Coordinates of C-alpha atoms and ligand atoms in Angstrom, one line a residue:
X11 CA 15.6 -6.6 0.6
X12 CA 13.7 -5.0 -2.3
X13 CA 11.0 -6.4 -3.6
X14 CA 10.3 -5.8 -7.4
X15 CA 8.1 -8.9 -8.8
X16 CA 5.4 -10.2 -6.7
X17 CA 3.7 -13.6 -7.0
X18 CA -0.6 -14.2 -6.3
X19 CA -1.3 -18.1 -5.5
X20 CA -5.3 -18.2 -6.4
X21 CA -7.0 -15.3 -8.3
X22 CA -10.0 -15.8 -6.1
X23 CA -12.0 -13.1 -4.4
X24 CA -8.8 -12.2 -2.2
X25 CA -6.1 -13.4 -4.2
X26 CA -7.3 -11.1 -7.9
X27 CA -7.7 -8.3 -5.0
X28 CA -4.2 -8.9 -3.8
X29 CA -3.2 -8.6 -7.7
X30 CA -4.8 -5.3 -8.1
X31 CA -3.2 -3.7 -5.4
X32 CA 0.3 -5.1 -6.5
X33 CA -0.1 -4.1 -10.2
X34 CA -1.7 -0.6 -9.1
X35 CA 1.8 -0.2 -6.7
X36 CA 3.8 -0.8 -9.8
X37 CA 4.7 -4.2 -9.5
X38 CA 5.4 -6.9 -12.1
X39 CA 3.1 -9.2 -10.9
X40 CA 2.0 -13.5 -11.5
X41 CA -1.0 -14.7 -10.6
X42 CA -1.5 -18.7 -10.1
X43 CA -4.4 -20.3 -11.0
X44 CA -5.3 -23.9 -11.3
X45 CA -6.5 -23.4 -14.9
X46 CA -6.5 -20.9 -18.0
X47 CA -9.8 -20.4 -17.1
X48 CA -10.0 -18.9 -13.7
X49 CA -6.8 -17.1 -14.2
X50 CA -8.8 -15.3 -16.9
X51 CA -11.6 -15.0 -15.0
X52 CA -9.3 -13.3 -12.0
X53 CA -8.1 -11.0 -15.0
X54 CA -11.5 -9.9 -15.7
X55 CA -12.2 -9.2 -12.0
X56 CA -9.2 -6.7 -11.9
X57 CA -9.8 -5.4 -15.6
X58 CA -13.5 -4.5 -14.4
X59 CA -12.5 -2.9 -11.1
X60 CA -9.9 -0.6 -12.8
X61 CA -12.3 0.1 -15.9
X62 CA -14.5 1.2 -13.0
X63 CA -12.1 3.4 -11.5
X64 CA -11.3 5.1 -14.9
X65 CA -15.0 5.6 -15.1
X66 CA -14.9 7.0 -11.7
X67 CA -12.0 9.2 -12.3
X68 CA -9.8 7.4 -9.5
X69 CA -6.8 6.7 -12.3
X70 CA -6.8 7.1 -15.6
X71 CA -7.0 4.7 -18.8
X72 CA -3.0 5.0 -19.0
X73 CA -2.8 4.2 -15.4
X74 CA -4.9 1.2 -15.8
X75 CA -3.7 -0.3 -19.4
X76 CA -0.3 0.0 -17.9
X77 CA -1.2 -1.8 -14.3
X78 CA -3.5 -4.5 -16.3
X79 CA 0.0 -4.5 -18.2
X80 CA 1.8 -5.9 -15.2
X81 CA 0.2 -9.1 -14.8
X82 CA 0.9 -12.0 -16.4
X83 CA -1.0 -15.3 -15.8
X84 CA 0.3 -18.7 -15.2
X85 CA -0.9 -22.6 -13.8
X86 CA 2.5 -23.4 -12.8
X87 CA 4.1 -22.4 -9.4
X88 CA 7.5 -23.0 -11.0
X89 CA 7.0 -19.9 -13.2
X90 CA 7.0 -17.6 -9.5
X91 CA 10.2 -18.8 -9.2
X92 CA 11.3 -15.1 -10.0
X93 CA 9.7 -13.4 -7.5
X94 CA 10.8 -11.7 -4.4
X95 CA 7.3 -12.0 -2.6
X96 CA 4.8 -14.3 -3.1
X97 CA 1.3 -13.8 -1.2
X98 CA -0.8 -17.4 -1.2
X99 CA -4.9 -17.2 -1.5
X100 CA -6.1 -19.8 -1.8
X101 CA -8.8 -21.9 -0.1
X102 CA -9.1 -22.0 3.9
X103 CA -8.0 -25.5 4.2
X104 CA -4.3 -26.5 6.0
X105 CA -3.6 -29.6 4.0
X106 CA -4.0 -27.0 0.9
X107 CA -1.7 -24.6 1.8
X108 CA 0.9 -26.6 3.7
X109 CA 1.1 -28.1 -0.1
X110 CA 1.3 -24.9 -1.8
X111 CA 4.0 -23.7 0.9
X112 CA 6.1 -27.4 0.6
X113 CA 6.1 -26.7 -3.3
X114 CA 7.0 -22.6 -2.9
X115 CA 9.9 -23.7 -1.0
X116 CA 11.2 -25.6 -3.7
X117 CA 10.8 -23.1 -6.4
X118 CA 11.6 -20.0 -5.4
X119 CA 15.1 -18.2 -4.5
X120 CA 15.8 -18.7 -0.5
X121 CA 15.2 -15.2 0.0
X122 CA 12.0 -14.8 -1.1
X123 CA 9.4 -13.9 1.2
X124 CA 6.3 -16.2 1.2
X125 CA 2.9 -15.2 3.0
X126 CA -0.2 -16.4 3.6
X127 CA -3.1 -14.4 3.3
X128 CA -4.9 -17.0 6.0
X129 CA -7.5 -16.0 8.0
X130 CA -8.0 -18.2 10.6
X131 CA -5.7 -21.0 10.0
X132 CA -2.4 -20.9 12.4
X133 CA 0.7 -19.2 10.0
X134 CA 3.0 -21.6 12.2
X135 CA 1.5 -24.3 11.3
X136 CA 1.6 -23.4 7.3
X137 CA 5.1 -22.7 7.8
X138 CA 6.1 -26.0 9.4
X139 CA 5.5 -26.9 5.8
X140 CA 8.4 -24.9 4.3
X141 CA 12.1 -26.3 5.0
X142 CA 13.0 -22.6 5.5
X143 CA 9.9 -21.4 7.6
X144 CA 11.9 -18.2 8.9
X145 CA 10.8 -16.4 5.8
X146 CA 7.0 -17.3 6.2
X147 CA 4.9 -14.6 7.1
X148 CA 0.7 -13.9 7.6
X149 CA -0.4 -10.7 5.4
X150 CA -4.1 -10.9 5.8
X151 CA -5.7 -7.9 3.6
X152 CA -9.8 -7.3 4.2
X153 CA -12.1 -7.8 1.6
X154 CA -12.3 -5.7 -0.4
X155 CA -8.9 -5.7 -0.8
X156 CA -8.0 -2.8 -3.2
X157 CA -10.5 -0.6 -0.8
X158 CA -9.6 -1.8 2.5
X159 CA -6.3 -0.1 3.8
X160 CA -5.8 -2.5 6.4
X161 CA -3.3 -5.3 6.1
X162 CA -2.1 -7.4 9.5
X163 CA 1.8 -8.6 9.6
X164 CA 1.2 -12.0 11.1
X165 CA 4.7 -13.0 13.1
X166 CA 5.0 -16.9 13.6
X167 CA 7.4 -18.1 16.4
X168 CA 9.7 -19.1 13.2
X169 CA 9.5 -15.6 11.1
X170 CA 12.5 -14.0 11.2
X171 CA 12.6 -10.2 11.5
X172 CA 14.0 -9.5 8.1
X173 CA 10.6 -11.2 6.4
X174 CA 8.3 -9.2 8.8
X175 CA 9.7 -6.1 7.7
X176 CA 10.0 -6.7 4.3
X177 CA 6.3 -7.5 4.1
X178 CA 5.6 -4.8 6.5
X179 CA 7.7 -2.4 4.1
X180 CA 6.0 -4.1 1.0
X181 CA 2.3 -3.5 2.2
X182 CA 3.2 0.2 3.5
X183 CA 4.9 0.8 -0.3
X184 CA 1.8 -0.5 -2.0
X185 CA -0.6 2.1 -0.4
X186 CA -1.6 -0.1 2.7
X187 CA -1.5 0.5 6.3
X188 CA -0.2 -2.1 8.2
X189 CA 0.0 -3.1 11.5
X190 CA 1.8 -6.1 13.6
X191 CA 0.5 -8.7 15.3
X192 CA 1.2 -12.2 16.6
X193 CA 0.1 -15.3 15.4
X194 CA -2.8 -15.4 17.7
X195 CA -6.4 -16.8 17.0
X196 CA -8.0 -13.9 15.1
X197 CA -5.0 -11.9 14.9
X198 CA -6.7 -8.4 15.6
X199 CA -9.7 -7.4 14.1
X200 CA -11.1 -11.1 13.9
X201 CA -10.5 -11.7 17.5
X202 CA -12.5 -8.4 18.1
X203 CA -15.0 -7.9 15.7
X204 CA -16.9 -12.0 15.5
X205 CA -17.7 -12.2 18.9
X206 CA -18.7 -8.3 18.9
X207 CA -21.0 -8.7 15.4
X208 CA -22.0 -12.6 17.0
X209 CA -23.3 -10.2 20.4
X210 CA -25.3 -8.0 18.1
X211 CA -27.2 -11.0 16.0
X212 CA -27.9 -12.6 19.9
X213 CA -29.4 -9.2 20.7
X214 CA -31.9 -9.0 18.3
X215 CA -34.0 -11.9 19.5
X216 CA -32.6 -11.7 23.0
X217 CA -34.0 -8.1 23.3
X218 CA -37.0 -9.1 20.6
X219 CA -35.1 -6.2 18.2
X220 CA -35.4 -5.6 14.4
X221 CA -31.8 -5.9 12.5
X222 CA -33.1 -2.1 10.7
X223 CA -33.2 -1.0 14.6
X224 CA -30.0 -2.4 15.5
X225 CA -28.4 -1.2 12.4
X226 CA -29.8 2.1 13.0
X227 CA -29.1 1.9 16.8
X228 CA -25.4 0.9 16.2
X229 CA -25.3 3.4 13.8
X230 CA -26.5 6.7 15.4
X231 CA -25.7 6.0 19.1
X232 CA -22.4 3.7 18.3
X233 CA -20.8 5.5 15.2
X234 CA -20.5 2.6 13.2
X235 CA -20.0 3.7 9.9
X236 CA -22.2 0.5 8.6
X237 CA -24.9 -1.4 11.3
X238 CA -23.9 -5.1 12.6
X239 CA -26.9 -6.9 10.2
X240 CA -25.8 -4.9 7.4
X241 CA -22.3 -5.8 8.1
X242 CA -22.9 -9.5 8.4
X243 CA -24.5 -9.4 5.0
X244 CA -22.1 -7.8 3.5
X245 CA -18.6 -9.8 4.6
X246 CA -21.4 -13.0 4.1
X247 CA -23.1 -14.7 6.4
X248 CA -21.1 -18.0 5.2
X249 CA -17.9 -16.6 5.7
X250 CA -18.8 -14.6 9.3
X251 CA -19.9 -18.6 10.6
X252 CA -16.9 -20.5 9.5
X253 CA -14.7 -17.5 10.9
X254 CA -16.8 -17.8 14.1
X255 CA -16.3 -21.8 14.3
X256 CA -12.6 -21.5 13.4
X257 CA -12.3 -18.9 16.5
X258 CA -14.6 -20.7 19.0
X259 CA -12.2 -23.8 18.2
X260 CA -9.2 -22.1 19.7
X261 CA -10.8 -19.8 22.5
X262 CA -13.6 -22.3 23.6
X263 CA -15.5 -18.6 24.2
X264 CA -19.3 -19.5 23.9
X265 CA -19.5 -15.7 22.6
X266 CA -17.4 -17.1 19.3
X267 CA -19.8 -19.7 18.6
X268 CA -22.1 -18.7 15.4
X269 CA -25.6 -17.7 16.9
X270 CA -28.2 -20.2 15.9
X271 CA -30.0 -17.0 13.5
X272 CA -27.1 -17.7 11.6
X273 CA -27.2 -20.7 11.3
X274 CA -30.6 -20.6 9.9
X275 CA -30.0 -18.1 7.6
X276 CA -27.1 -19.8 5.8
X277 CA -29.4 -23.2 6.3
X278 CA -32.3 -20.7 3.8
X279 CA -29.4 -19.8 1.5
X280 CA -29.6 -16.5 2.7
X281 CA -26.1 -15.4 2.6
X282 CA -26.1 -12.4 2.6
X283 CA -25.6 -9.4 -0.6
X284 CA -23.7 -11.7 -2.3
X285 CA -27.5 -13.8 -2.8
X286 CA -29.3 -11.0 -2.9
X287 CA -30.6 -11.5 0.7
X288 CA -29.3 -12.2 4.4
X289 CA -30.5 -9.9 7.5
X290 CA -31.8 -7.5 4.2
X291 CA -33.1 -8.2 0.8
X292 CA -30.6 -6.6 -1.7
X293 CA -32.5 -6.6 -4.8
Ligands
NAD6 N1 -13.2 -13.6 1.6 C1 -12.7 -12.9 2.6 O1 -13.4 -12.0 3.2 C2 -11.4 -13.1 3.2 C3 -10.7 -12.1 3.9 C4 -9.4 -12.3 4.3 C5 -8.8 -13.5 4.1 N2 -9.4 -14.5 3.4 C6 -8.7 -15.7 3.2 O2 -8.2 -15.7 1.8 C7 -8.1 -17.0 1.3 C8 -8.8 -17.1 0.0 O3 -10.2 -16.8 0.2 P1 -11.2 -16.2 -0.9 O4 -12.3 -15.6 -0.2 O5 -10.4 -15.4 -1.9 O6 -11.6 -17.6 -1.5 P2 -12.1 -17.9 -3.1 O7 -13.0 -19.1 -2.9 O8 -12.7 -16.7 -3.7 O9 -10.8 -18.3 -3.8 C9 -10.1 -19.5 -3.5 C10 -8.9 -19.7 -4.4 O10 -8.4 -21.0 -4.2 C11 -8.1 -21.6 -5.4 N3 -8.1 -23.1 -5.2 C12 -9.1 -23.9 -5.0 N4 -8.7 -25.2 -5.0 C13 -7.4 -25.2 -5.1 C14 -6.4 -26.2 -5.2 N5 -6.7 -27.5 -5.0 N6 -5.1 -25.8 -5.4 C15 -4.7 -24.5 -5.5 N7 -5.7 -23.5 -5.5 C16 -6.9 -23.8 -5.3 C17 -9.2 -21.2 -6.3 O11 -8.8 -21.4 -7.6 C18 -9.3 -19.7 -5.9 O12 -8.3 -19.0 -6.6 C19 -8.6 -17.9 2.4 O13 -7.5 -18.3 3.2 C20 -9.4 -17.0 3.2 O14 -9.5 -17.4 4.6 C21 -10.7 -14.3 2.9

């Protein structure tokens, strides 16, 4: 199928991200809030990103009035009752999105293609919610996601082969590379990468090292393009944990479990850049 209007559910940190990417690709695009407010707020976020990129020299003004041009703002899920894909954002919490997926089944056409941008939650089980859960899909995109290529193409046992490919197709289209996976705890690069960065943070007091040593030591000797610590920091200490817990949960894997150095950091409000300090102090 071809997918010409797309709809964002929550203009959050992911969800105005999403947006971007789908007005930059050229599509008409609605993003959801729950008020005027934050849907102007999610505006802003893109506005300033692209204003940035004009400054830059990655597009130009014309390129960027005409993609800020594409999106128009709504509170109502009815009015994505137009779109061929909708991609949902909003908080990590099950009851949440099994709400927001009951209600997208209503309003839009049968053959639209609804996804979930969860991270940890099980796509299955969002999709239970659905009365047609063949067309439900997992897109998760990276943060950040108009830098990050990455997007994985989460198959539940109900998706039918037609929605993974058009989101597949969709993310490819828009400038992404996607890959496929199952509907596995993690999916990919969460099932990999938390119990890898949690390893790293047990290190440091294990082995009585500095995070600048294991940064630099991951970097130089490793080739990681950014060090463990500084990585931590940057994806936020907040949001590695409740990843972590969410994982250890399914696996049972004492490696998934958030390291107690963690846990104290996000106990001192160190969480990383986004407060100025985590592992490092940012300001
Ligand atoms: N932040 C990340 O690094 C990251 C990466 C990949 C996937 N995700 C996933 O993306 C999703 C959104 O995460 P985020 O980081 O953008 O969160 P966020 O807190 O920035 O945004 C949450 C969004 O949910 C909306 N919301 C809150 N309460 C609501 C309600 N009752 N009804 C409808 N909408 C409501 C908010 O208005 C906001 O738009 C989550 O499922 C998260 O697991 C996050």
């Amino acid at each position: 199928m071809e997918i010409r209007r797309v709809g964002v559910v929550g203009l959050g940190t992911m969800g105005a991200g999403i947006a971007q990417v789908s007005v930059q690709a050229g599509f008409d695009t609605v993003g959801r809030e729950v008020n005027d407010e934050l849907g102007e707020r999610g505006k802003a976020t893109i506005d300033r990103y692209l204003t940035r990129g004009v400054e830059k020299r990655r597009l130009t003004q014309e390129e960027k009035d005409a993609a800020i041009g594409r999106l128009t703002l709504t509170t109502e899920l009815a009015d994505l009752a137009n779109c061929d894909l909708v991609i949902e954002a909003v908080l990590e919490e099950l009851p949440l999105k099994r709400e927001v997926f009951a209600e997208l089944d209503r309003v839009t056409r049968p053959d639209a293609i609804l996804a979930t941008n969860t991270s940890a939650l099980s796509v299955a089980e969002i999709a239970e919610a659905a009365d047609r859960p063949e067309r439900v899909v997992g897109m998760h995109f990276f943060n950040p996601a108009p830098v990050l290529p990455l997007v994985e193409i989460v198959r539940a046992p109900q998706s039918s082969d037609d929605a993974v490919r058009a989101a597949y197709d969709w993310a490819q289209g828009a400038g992404k590379q996607p890959v496929n996976c199952n509907d596995t705890p993690g999916f990919i690069v969460n099932r990999i990468l938390i119990p890898l960065l949690n390893d790293c943070v047990r290190v440091l007091d294990e082995a009585g090292v500095a995070p600048e040593d294991l940064d630099k030591a991951m970097t130089n000797g490793a080739g990681w393009p950014l060090g463990p610590c500084g990585l931590v920091d940057l994806v936020g200490i907040d949001v590695h944990i409740h990843a972590s817990e969410a994982l250890y949960e399914k696996l049972g894997e004492e490696r998934m479990a958030p390291p107690e150095r963690l846990l104290q950091l996000q106990k001192q409000g160190r969480l990383g850049r986004k407060t100025g300090h985590g592992f490092f102090d940012y300001e």
